[in-house]
Short mmCIF file of C-alpha atoms in Angstrom, two decimals:
data_model
loop_
_atom_site.label_atom_id
_atom_site.label_comp_id
_atom_site.label_asym_id
_atom_site.label_seq_id
_atom_site.Cartn_x
_atom_site.Cartn_y
_atom_site.Cartn_z
CA MET A 1 0.06 -0.12 -0.09
CA PHE A 2 1.25 3.57 -0.65
CA HIS A 3 0.76 5.61 2.49
CA LEU A 4 1.58 9.23 1.43
CA SER A 5 0.73 10.69 4.93
CA ASP A 6 3.14 8.39 6.85
CA LYS A 7 6.04 9.36 4.48
CA ILE A 8 5.30 12.99 4.94
CA ILE A 9 5.30 12.52 8.89
CA GLU A 10 8.55 10.67 8.68
CA PHE A 11 10.16 13.39 6.32
CA ASN A 12 9.05 16.22 8.82
CA ARG A 13 10.48 14.24 11.76
CA LYS A 14 13.70 13.80 10.07
CA VAL A 15 13.82 17.33 9.09
CA ASP A 16 13.20 18.48 12.74
CA GLU A 17 15.92 16.25 14.10
CA PHE A 18 18.46 17.76 11.50
CA TYR A 19 17.51 21.16 12.53
CA LYS A 20 17.87 20.31 16.20
CA LYS A 21 21.19 18.80 15.58
CA ILE A 22 22.36 21.81 13.62
CA ARG A 23 21.09 24.39 16.19
CA SER A 24 22.69 22.40 19.02
CA LYS A 25 26.17 22.62 17.16
CA PHE A 26 25.67 26.15 16.26
CA SER A 27 24.73 27.11 19.69
CA SER A 28 27.55 25.52 21.31
CA LYS A 29 30.19 27.30 19.00
CA TYR A 30 28.71 30.70 18.65
CA LYS A 31 27.21 30.95 22.20
CA ASP A 32 26.66 34.65 23.50
CA SER A 33 28.15 36.03 20.19
CA LYS A 34 26.17 38.82 18.13
CA VAL A 35 25.65 35.83 15.43
CA HIS A 36 24.03 33.92 17.76
CA LYS A 37 21.70 36.68 19.07
CA SER A 38 20.67 37.66 15.65
CA VAL A 39 19.97 33.87 14.78
CA ARG A 40 17.79 33.55 17.91
CA HIS A 41 15.92 36.53 17.01
CA ILE A 42 15.14 35.40 13.59
CA GLU A 43 14.30 32.10 15.03
CA ALA A 44 11.77 33.67 17.37
CA LEU A 45 10.11 35.46 14.48
CA GLY A 46 9.93 32.40 12.47
CA TYR A 47 8.28 30.38 15.25
CA TYR A 48 5.86 33.45 15.83
CA TYR A 49 4.72 33.66 12.25
CA TYR A 50 4.68 29.65 12.26
CA ARG A 51 1.98 29.55 15.02
CA LEU A 52 0.07 32.31 13.56
CA VAL A 53 -0.38 30.44 10.33
CA HIS A 54 -0.72 27.27 12.14
CA LYS A 55 -3.80 28.44 14.14
CA SER A 56 -5.35 30.27 11.07
CA LYS A 57 -8.83 29.33 9.75
CA ALA A 58 -7.19 28.36 6.38
CA SER A 59 -4.59 26.20 8.00
CA ARG A 60 -7.44 24.42 9.68
CA LEU A 61 -9.30 23.84 6.58
CA VAL A 62 -6.40 22.47 4.88
CA ARG A 63 -5.74 20.02 7.69
CA GLU A 64 -9.39 18.83 7.62
CA PHE A 65 -9.37 18.43 3.70
CA ILE A 66 -6.19 16.27 4.16
CA ASN A 67 -7.55 14.21 7.09
CA SER A 68 -10.97 13.85 5.39
CA THR A 69 -10.09 13.56 1.64
CA ILE A 70 -6.46 12.94 0.78
CA LYS A 71 -5.48 10.28 3.41
CA PRO A 72 -8.34 8.01 2.83
CA PHE A 73 -7.58 8.22 -0.85
CA PHE A 74 -4.12 7.30 -0.46
CA LYS A 75 -4.82 4.76 2.33
CA ASP A 76 -6.08 2.06 -0.13
CA PHE A 77 -4.73 3.57 -3.33
CA ASN A 78 -2.97 1.28 -5.75
CA LEU A 79 -1.43 2.71 -9.08
CA LEU A 80 -1.73 -0.37 -11.04
CA ASN A 81 -5.26 -1.07 -10.33
CA LYS A 82 -6.06 2.49 -11.21
CA ILE A 83 -4.38 2.33 -14.72
CA PHE A 84 -6.26 -0.86 -15.35
CA GLU A 85 -9.52 0.59 -14.31
CA LEU A 86 -8.97 3.68 -16.40
CA LEU A 87 -7.80 1.49 -19.35
CA SER A 88 -10.99 -0.79 -19.21
CA LEU A 89 -13.30 2.19 -19.21
CA LEU A 90 -11.68 3.77 -22.31
CA MET A 91 -11.74 0.45 -24.10
CA VAL A 92 -15.50 0.00 -23.40
CA LYS A 93 -16.26 3.51 -24.48
CA LEU A 94 -14.14 2.99 -27.71
CA GLY A 95 -16.23 0.11 -28.47
CA TYR A 96 -14.04 -2.85 -27.38
CA LYS A 97 -16.10 -4.34 -24.77
CA LYS A 98 -14.36 -7.76 -24.60
CA GLN A 99 -10.89 -6.06 -24.32
CA GLY A 100 -12.32 -3.81 -21.55
CA GLU A 101 -13.83 -6.92 -19.81
CA TYR A 102 -10.26 -8.56 -19.96
CA LEU A 103 -8.52 -5.39 -18.59
CA SER A 104 -10.86 -5.24 -15.63
CA THR A 105 -10.12 -8.91 -14.63
CA ALA A 106 -6.70 -7.55 -13.99
CA MET A 107 -7.70 -5.32 -11.15
CA GLN A 108 -7.35 -6.47 -7.67
CA GLU A 109 -10.95 -5.79 -6.58
CA LYS A 110 -12.52 -8.05 -9.29
CA SER A 111 -9.96 -10.80 -9.89
CA GLY A 112 -9.29 -11.58 -6.00
CA LEU A 113 -5.68 -11.43 -6.83
CA ASN A 114 -2.95 -9.08 -5.75
CA ARG A 115 -1.68 -8.81 -9.15
CA HIS A 116 0.31 -5.48 -8.55
CA VAL A 117 2.19 -7.35 -6.11
CA LEU A 118 3.06 -10.33 -8.46
CA TYR A 119 3.87 -7.46 -11.13
CA ARG A 120 6.01 -5.58 -8.74
CA TYR A 121 7.86 -8.58 -7.66
CA LEU A 122 8.58 -9.75 -11.24
CA LEU A 123 9.40 -6.30 -12.53
CA LYS A 124 12.12 -5.73 -9.46
CA GLU A 125 13.72 -9.10 -10.02
CA LEU A 126 13.95 -8.51 -13.63
CA PHE A 127 15.20 -5.12 -13.23
CA LEU A 128 17.73 -6.31 -10.81
CA TYR A 129 19.20 -8.88 -13.15
CA PHE A 130 19.14 -6.34 -15.96
CA PHE A 131 21.29 -3.97 -14.12
CA VAL A 132 23.75 -6.62 -13.30
CA ALA A 133 23.98 -7.89 -17.00
CA PHE A 134 24.25 -4.15 -18.19
CA LEU A 135 27.14 -3.48 -15.85
CA PHE A 136 28.88 -6.74 -17.35
CA PHE A 137 28.09 -5.71 -21.10
CA PHE A 138 28.87 -2.14 -20.37
CA PHE A 139 32.38 -3.00 -18.85
CA ILE A 140 33.26 -5.45 -22.21
CA PHE A 141 32.08 -2.57 -24.50
CA PHE A 142 33.93 0.01 -22.62
CA VAL A 143 37.17 -1.91 -22.36
CA ASN A 144 36.98 -3.14 -25.99
CA GLN A 145 36.07 0.16 -27.68
CA ILE A 146 37.02 3.08 -25.49
CA LEU A 147 39.90 2.20 -23.37
CA LEU A 148 42.15 0.73 -25.98
CA ILE A 149 41.57 3.95 -27.94
CA ILE A 150 42.34 6.08 -24.80
CA GLN A 151 45.60 4.03 -24.38
CA LYS A 152 46.95 5.16 -27.61
CA ILE A 153 46.02 8.79 -27.05
CA LEU A 154 47.46 8.98 -23.54
CA GLU A 155 50.78 7.51 -25.06
CA LYS A 156 50.95 10.81 -27.16
CA LYS A 157 51.06 12.81 -24.08
CA VAL A 158 47.34 14.29 -24.48
CA PRO A 159 46.17 16.22 -21.29
CA LEU A 160 44.19 13.82 -18.98
CA TRP A 161 41.10 16.15 -18.88
CA ASP A 162 40.71 15.80 -22.68
CA VAL A 163 41.05 12.19 -22.33
CA MET A 164 38.38 11.96 -19.61
CA ARG A 165 36.01 14.27 -21.87
CA LEU A 166 36.77 11.81 -24.73
CA MET A 167 35.68 8.88 -22.66
CA THR A 168 32.38 10.82 -21.52
CA TYR A 169 31.39 11.70 -24.96
CA ALA A 170 31.90 7.97 -26.11
CA LEU A 171 29.49 6.77 -23.26
CA PRO A 172 26.08 6.96 -25.04
CA SER A 173 27.36 4.44 -27.67
CA ILE A 174 28.34 1.99 -25.17
CA ILE A 175 25.00 2.48 -23.36
CA ALA A 176 22.92 2.02 -26.48
CA GLN A 177 25.03 -1.14 -27.39
CA SER A 178 24.80 -2.70 -24.05
CA ALA A 179 20.96 -2.33 -23.27
CA PRO A 180 19.37 -4.81 -25.59
CA PHE A 181 22.17 -7.58 -24.95
CA ALA A 182 21.78 -6.97 -21.07
CA THR A 183 17.94 -7.25 -21.52
CA LEU A 184 18.39 -10.92 -22.79
CA VAL A 185 21.05 -12.06 -20.37
CA GLY A 186 19.56 -10.46 -17.56
CA PHE A 187 15.97 -11.71 -18.17
CA LEU A 188 17.11 -15.24 -19.16
CA MET A 189 18.88 -15.41 -15.82
CA CYS A 190 16.05 -14.03 -13.82
CA LEU A 191 13.35 -16.26 -15.28
CA GLY A 192 15.68 -19.31 -15.11
CA ARG A 193 16.14 -18.79 -11.63
CA LEU A 194 12.36 -18.41 -11.02
CA VAL A 195 11.93 -21.72 -12.97
CA SER A 196 14.65 -23.71 -11.28
CA GLU A 197 13.37 -22.62 -7.53
CA ASN A 198 9.67 -23.54 -8.91
CA GLU A 199 8.22 -20.23 -8.63
CA ILE A 200 6.84 -20.22 -12.09
CA LEU A 201 5.29 -23.81 -11.23
CA ILE A 202 3.44 -22.28 -8.37
CA LEU A 203 2.01 -19.36 -10.40
CA ARG A 204 0.71 -21.89 -12.88
CA ALA A 205 -0.47 -24.35 -10.36
CA SER A 206 -2.47 -21.23 -9.00
CA GLY A 207 -4.30 -20.84 -12.25
CA GLN A 208 -2.13 -18.08 -13.62
CA GLY A 209 -1.25 -18.41 -17.64
CA TYR A 210 1.77 -17.40 -19.27
CA LYS A 211 0.27 -14.25 -20.24
CA THR A 212 0.28 -13.13 -16.69
CA ILE A 213 4.13 -13.49 -16.68
CA LEU A 214 4.52 -12.00 -19.93
CA ILE A 215 3.15 -8.88 -19.46
CA PRO A 216 5.73 -7.48 -16.78
CA VAL A 217 8.57 -8.97 -19.09
CA VAL A 218 7.46 -7.37 -22.41
CA SER A 219 6.51 -4.05 -20.48
CA LEU A 220 9.93 -3.84 -18.97
CA GLY A 221 11.59 -4.65 -22.30
CA LEU A 222 9.50 -1.82 -23.66
CA ALA A 223 10.58 0.53 -21.04
CA ILE A 224 14.23 -0.32 -21.64
CA SER A 225 13.70 0.16 -25.42
CA CYS A 226 12.34 3.59 -25.07
CA VAL A 227 15.32 4.73 -22.69
CA SER A 228 17.82 3.27 -25.08
CA PHE A 229 16.16 4.73 -28.25
CA PHE A 230 16.52 8.35 -26.68
CA VAL A 231 20.29 7.79 -25.73
CA ASN A 232 20.79 6.11 -29.25
CA ASP A 233 18.80 9.03 -31.10
CA TYR A 234 19.44 12.22 -29.25
CA MET A 235 22.52 11.40 -26.74
CA LEU A 236 24.71 9.40 -29.34
CA PRO A 237 24.51 12.08 -32.15
CA LEU A 238 25.30 14.73 -29.62
CA GLY A 239 28.24 12.78 -27.94
CA THR A 240 29.72 11.86 -31.44
CA ILE A 241 29.66 15.66 -32.32
CA LYS A 242 31.35 16.67 -29.07
CA TYR A 243 33.81 13.77 -29.42
CA ASN A 244 34.75 14.58 -33.15
CA GLU A 245 35.06 18.39 -32.17
CA LEU A 246 37.19 17.70 -29.24
CA TYR A 247 39.33 15.00 -31.22
CA ARG A 248 40.00 17.51 -34.09
CA SER A 249 41.15 20.12 -31.46
CA ILE A 250 43.46 17.58 -29.93
CA LEU A 251 44.92 16.65 -33.52
CA GLN A 252 45.40 20.47 -34.21
CA SER A 253 47.56 20.69 -30.93
CA ASN A 254 49.31 17.37 -31.29
CA PRO A 255 49.14 15.91 -34.90
CA ALA A 256 51.14 12.96 -33.93
CA VAL A 257 47.99 11.47 -32.13
CA GLU A 258 46.89 10.54 -35.66
CA LEU A 259 49.96 8.92 -36.71
CA GLU A 260 50.52 5.21 -35.36
CA PRO A 261 53.66 3.35 -35.71
CA ASN A 262 53.97 1.14 -38.73
CA SER A 263 50.25 1.75 -39.75
CA VAL A 264 48.28 2.52 -42.90
CA LYS A 265 45.96 5.46 -43.30
CA LYS A 266 43.40 5.31 -46.20
CA ALA A 267 40.82 7.84 -47.53
CA VAL A 268 38.98 7.88 -50.63
CA ASP A 269 41.89 8.57 -52.90
CA LYS A 270 44.78 8.91 -50.64
CA THR A 271 46.95 6.47 -48.67
CA LEU A 272 49.70 7.19 -46.30
CA VAL A 273 52.00 4.27 -45.12
CA ILE A 274 53.80 5.12 -41.92
CA GLY A 275 56.96 3.67 -40.50
CA GLN A 276 58.35 4.29 -36.95
CA VAL A 277 56.99 7.06 -34.87
CA LYS A 278 58.63 8.61 -31.72
CA ASP A 279 57.42 11.81 -30.60
CA GLU A 280 57.16 14.18 -33.60
CA ASN A 281 59.69 12.20 -35.58
CA VAL A 282 58.87 9.77 -38.29
CA SER A 283 61.42 7.49 -39.84
CA ASP A 284 59.76 6.46 -43.21
CA LEU A 285 56.82 8.00 -45.10
CA LEU A 286 54.95 6.74 -48.50
CA PHE A 287 52.30 8.80 -49.64
CA PHE A 288 49.84 7.78 -52.57
CA ASP A 289 47.77 10.53 -53.82
CA THR A 290 45.50 11.28 -56.95
CA GLY A 291 45.44 15.14 -58.14
CA THR A 292 42.39 16.79 -59.51
CA ASP A 293 43.75 16.21 -63.17
CA SER A 294 43.60 12.34 -62.18
CA GLN A 295 47.42 12.37 -61.98
CA GLN A 296 48.98 9.88 -59.77
CA ARG A 297 51.52 11.16 -57.26
CA ILE A 298 53.74 8.83 -54.99
CA ILE A 299 55.98 10.71 -52.45
CA VAL A 300 58.70 8.83 -50.59
CA ALA A 301 60.83 10.29 -47.71
CA ASP A 302 63.09 9.23 -45.11
CA ALA A 303 63.26 11.11 -41.77
CA SER A 304 60.33 13.47 -41.44
CA VAL A 305 59.16 15.83 -38.59
CA VAL A 306 55.39 16.40 -37.93
CA LYS A 307 54.37 20.03 -37.23
CA LYS A 308 51.37 21.91 -36.15
CA ALA A 309 49.35 23.24 -38.94
CA SER A 310 49.33 26.72 -39.52
CA GLU A 311 46.24 26.89 -41.90
CA PRO A 312 42.67 26.27 -41.31
CA GLY A 313 41.61 22.86 -42.52
CA VAL A 314 44.96 21.48 -42.52
CA LEU A 315 45.49 18.56 -40.16
CA MET A 316 49.29 18.69 -40.10
CA ALA A 317 52.42 19.87 -41.95
CA ILE A 318 54.98 17.21 -42.45
CA GLN A 319 58.56 18.40 -43.00
CA MET A 320 60.09 15.53 -45.23
CA ASN A 321 63.92 15.12 -45.74
CA ASN A 322 65.37 13.36 -48.94
CA ALA A 323 61.96 13.24 -50.64
CA THR A 324 61.25 11.76 -53.89
CA VAL A 325 58.10 12.46 -55.94
CA LEU A 326 56.89 10.24 -58.70
CA LEU A 327 54.27 11.61 -61.04
CA PHE A 328 52.60 9.61 -63.73
CA ASP A 329 49.12 9.34 -65.56
CA LYS A 330 47.27 5.77 -65.04
CA ALA A 331 46.28 5.92 -68.62
CA ARG A 332 49.98 6.27 -69.87
CA ARG A 333 52.31 4.53 -67.28
CA ASP A 334 55.18 4.54 -69.53
CA LYS A 335 55.81 8.27 -69.03
CA TYR A 336 56.40 9.87 -65.74
CA ASP A 337 58.21 12.50 -63.91
CA VAL A 338 60.59 12.16 -61.12
CA LEU A 339 61.41 15.01 -58.64
CA THR A 340 63.87 14.96 -55.89
CA SER A 341 64.26 17.41 -53.01
CA ASP A 342 66.53 17.68 -49.87
CA SER A 343 63.46 19.13 -47.96
CA MET A 344 59.85 19.62 -48.67
CA LEU A 345 56.67 20.59 -46.78
CA LEU A 346 53.58 18.42 -47.18
CA ASN A 347 50.30 19.83 -45.88
CA VAL A 348 47.84 16.95 -44.93
CA PHE A 349 44.20 18.06 -44.74
CA GLU A 350 41.72 16.65 -42.11
CA SER A 351 39.64 14.73 -44.83
CA SER A 352 42.91 13.09 -45.98
CA ILE A 353 43.51 10.76 -43.16
CA SER A 354 41.30 11.53 -40.42
CA SER A 355 37.90 9.76 -39.60
CA THR A 356 36.62 13.02 -37.97
CA SER A 357 36.09 15.63 -40.72
CA ASN A 358 33.89 18.52 -40.73
CA ARG A 359 31.23 16.60 -42.94
CA VAL A 360 28.13 15.68 -40.72
CA SER A 361 27.87 11.92 -40.79
CA PRO A 362 24.91 9.81 -40.44
CA ARG A 363 25.82 8.83 -36.97
CA GLU A 364 25.89 12.55 -35.96
CA MET A 365 22.07 12.88 -36.86
CA THR A 366 19.02 12.29 -35.07
CA SER A 367 16.33 10.01 -36.66
CA TYR A 368 14.18 12.89 -37.43
CA ASP A 369 17.09 14.80 -39.36
CA LEU A 370 18.21 11.73 -40.99
CA HIS A 371 14.94 11.03 -42.47
CA LYS A 372 14.70 14.35 -43.78
CA ARG A 373 18.15 14.03 -45.45
CA ILE A 374 17.18 10.71 -46.96
CA LYS A 375 13.94 12.44 -48.55
CA ALA A 376 16.22 15.12 -49.87
CA PHE A 377 18.87 12.90 -51.17
CA GLU A 378 16.31 10.92 -53.10
CA LYS A 379 15.05 14.07 -55.00
CA MET A 380 18.44 14.77 -56.23
CA GLU A 381 19.27 13.63 -59.86
CA GLY A 382 22.22 11.46 -60.28
CA HIS A 383 22.55 10.68 -56.34
CA SER A 384 24.86 7.77 -55.07
CA LYS A 385 22.80 4.83 -54.53
CA LYS A 386 25.67 3.64 -52.09
CA GLN A 387 25.69 6.63 -49.98
CA LEU A 388 21.73 6.66 -49.98
CA ASN A 389 21.97 3.03 -48.64
CA SER A 390 24.40 3.88 -46.11
CA TYR A 391 22.00 6.75 -44.68
CA LYS A 392 19.13 4.04 -44.76
CA LEU A 393 21.30 1.63 -42.95
CA GLU A 394 22.02 3.91 -40.29
CA TYR A 395 18.33 5.33 -40.07
CA ASN A 396 17.19 1.78 -39.73
CA LYS A 397 19.75 0.96 -37.13
CA LYS A 398 18.77 4.03 -34.80
CA PHE A 399 15.33 1.88 -34.36
CA SER A 400 16.39 -1.74 -34.74
CA LEU A 401 19.10 -1.87 -31.90
CA PRO A 402 17.22 -0.13 -29.17
CA PHE A 403 13.94 -1.73 -29.82
CA GLY A 404 15.94 -5.09 -29.93
CA SER A 405 15.13 -5.22 -26.14
CA ILE A 406 11.30 -5.86 -26.77
CA PHE A 407 12.13 -8.96 -28.91
CA PHE A 408 14.77 -10.20 -26.54
CA ALA A 409 12.27 -9.93 -23.68
CA PHE A 410 9.71 -11.79 -25.74
CA LEU A 411 12.25 -14.56 -26.45
CA ALA A 412 13.51 -14.71 -22.93
CA LEU A 413 10.34 -16.25 -21.35
CA PRO A 414 9.86 -19.40 -23.49
CA LEU A 415 13.67 -19.97 -23.59
CA ALA A 416 13.84 -19.89 -19.70
CA LEU A 417 10.70 -22.08 -19.30
CA MET A 418 12.04 -24.65 -21.73
CA PHE A 419 15.78 -24.99 -20.58
CA GLY A 420 15.91 -23.27 -17.14
CA LYS A 421 14.54 -26.40 -15.14
CA HIS A 422 18.08 -27.02 -13.48
CA ASN A 423 20.73 -24.31 -12.86
CA GLY A 424 18.53 -21.75 -14.54
CA GLN A 425 20.97 -18.83 -13.73
CA THR A 426 24.02 -20.55 -15.43
CA ILE A 427 21.83 -21.85 -18.30
CA GLY A 428 20.33 -18.33 -18.89
CA LEU A 429 23.67 -16.69 -18.76
CA ILE A 430 25.27 -19.19 -21.40
CA ILE A 431 22.40 -19.03 -23.80
CA GLY A 432 22.04 -15.27 -23.58
CA ILE A 433 25.74 -14.78 -24.44
CA VAL A 434 25.63 -17.26 -27.23
CA ILE A 435 22.39 -15.56 -28.76
CA SER A 436 24.06 -12.18 -28.26
CA VAL A 437 27.26 -13.21 -30.23
CA LEU A 438 25.01 -14.56 -32.97
CA TYR A 439 22.88 -11.27 -32.98
CA TRP A 440 25.78 -8.95 -33.15
CA THR A 441 27.41 -11.06 -36.09
CA MET A 442 24.11 -10.85 -37.90
CA MET A 443 24.07 -6.93 -37.41
CA ILE A 444 27.84 -6.71 -38.49
CA LEU A 445 27.06 -8.81 -41.66
CA GLY A 446 23.96 -6.68 -42.26
CA GLN A 447 25.86 -3.64 -42.44
CA ILE A 448 28.79 -5.18 -44.62
CA PHE A 449 25.97 -6.46 -47.15
CA GLY A 450 24.16 -3.13 -47.17
CA ASN A 451 27.15 -1.09 -47.49
CA ARG A 452 29.20 -3.06 -49.96
CA GLY A 453 26.30 -5.28 -51.64
CA GLY A 454 23.66 -2.51 -51.75
CA TYR A 455 20.97 -4.64 -50.22
CA SER A 456 18.00 -3.10 -48.44
CA GLY A 457 19.09 -1.09 -45.32
CA PHE A 458 15.44 -2.03 -43.78
CA TRP A 459 15.88 -5.71 -44.18
CA MET A 460 19.58 -5.85 -43.19
CA MET A 461 19.15 -3.94 -39.74
CA TRP A 462 15.57 -5.69 -39.12
CA ALA A 463 16.54 -9.10 -39.94
CA PRO A 464 17.94 -10.21 -36.53
CA ASN A 465 14.90 -8.77 -34.64
CA ILE A 466 12.61 -10.43 -37.22
CA THR A 467 14.66 -13.87 -36.56
CA ILE A 468 14.29 -13.26 -32.85
CA PHE A 469 10.54 -12.90 -33.01
CA ILE A 470 9.94 -15.87 -35.38
CA VAL A 471 12.09 -18.22 -32.99
CA GLY A 472 10.53 -16.75 -29.99
CA SER A 473 6.88 -17.10 -31.35
CA CYS A 474 7.61 -20.83 -32.18
CA PHE A 475 8.71 -21.43 -28.68
CA TYR A 476 5.68 -19.66 -27.20
CA VAL A 477 3.47 -21.76 -29.31
CA GLY A 478 5.05 -24.94 -28.18
CA LEU A 479 4.60 -23.87 -24.69
CA LEU A 480 0.73 -23.12 -25.19
CA ARG A 481 0.30 -26.51 -26.86
CA LYS A 482 1.63 -28.13 -23.75
#
């Protein structure tokens, strides 16, 4: 039961105890001082006005209203019963009499069952296991995706405060990825434990169907999906924009961050092969570039020094020593030009090797903005189908990944009932991790086939959820037949 008056009384008691404690400490420290006399004077005025208001007619009427109306209302108030009652009346007024009668049976007063207690218990247990599983997946994604990147940045002597900000801006991505898998594993472990300890059997023996258990499971899955969608659709684009802005500022102050030893940086028509890197010194460099006149350029240099850019839009300036430049046309490879120089300066633009250019990517847009961009892109003549499909992939991913929690919640119940009779928590953990790996693999393959093969972005992103729903429906139908 929800006793609002008792909580108010308890809160007033704690406030009064806290005030007396502070007053005793203040009195002992500033006794007989001018400050103490001023405080006592203010306290006396406050007490006087308090008694004046407390004994007034308006105050008496308010107390009578609370005692006669508010307290009796909250004494027997139950939120779930009230929601079901209002929903039942609404369905009847809309003409759905049978559905309204079904909702009315869910109320405590008419069914004779404290279903709100059952729902509250199931929701509490499910949320507890979800939270533990969420921390597990959050730690895995955090270490795999963030800490490894942060480690490379720290090695370049980037300020710690900037590194902490980068980690903070990357958190929405980790939260959005962790929530669906935590829903599956947490719900499987929770329901598996209930099956192993025969709590589900007791509910079934008391005449409750699977629908009674499915309602809180799917409801919590829906709530998790809504929160995850908000993070994925609003917080993730905002965090990505802030992350890219900060990363670009770090690159401008320390260009060596982007240069990894013995690595290859690729762009659309540019490739930079990097040798050994120590601070701002690079031992070997090999640069492939295609000019606006379709002329191929290859630049080779020995020892080079990376300097800060002095012009806007330039990522870094590379002072190349003993440089050799090879110029040739792809159509006529038998003719070429060779230039040599003891020293030359090469300006590398942000779009050449950095993944965080000034161009707004689909990941940095909300679903609304991305939908408008897709519609405008479709109206353009001669638009790139590959780029359009990549936009559609990202748009559908903004919905399919967070709302995967509903499909996982729907699958968790029949799986737990079928495989959780013995060691339900352990079996649920193992099955959940296996399904999570398969689901993640399908998502990655869907993105690859969508980007490279040109397949529909909708089907590539929603195929894992559709598969989960079909499998869950088959299992659920099998349980109902039993």
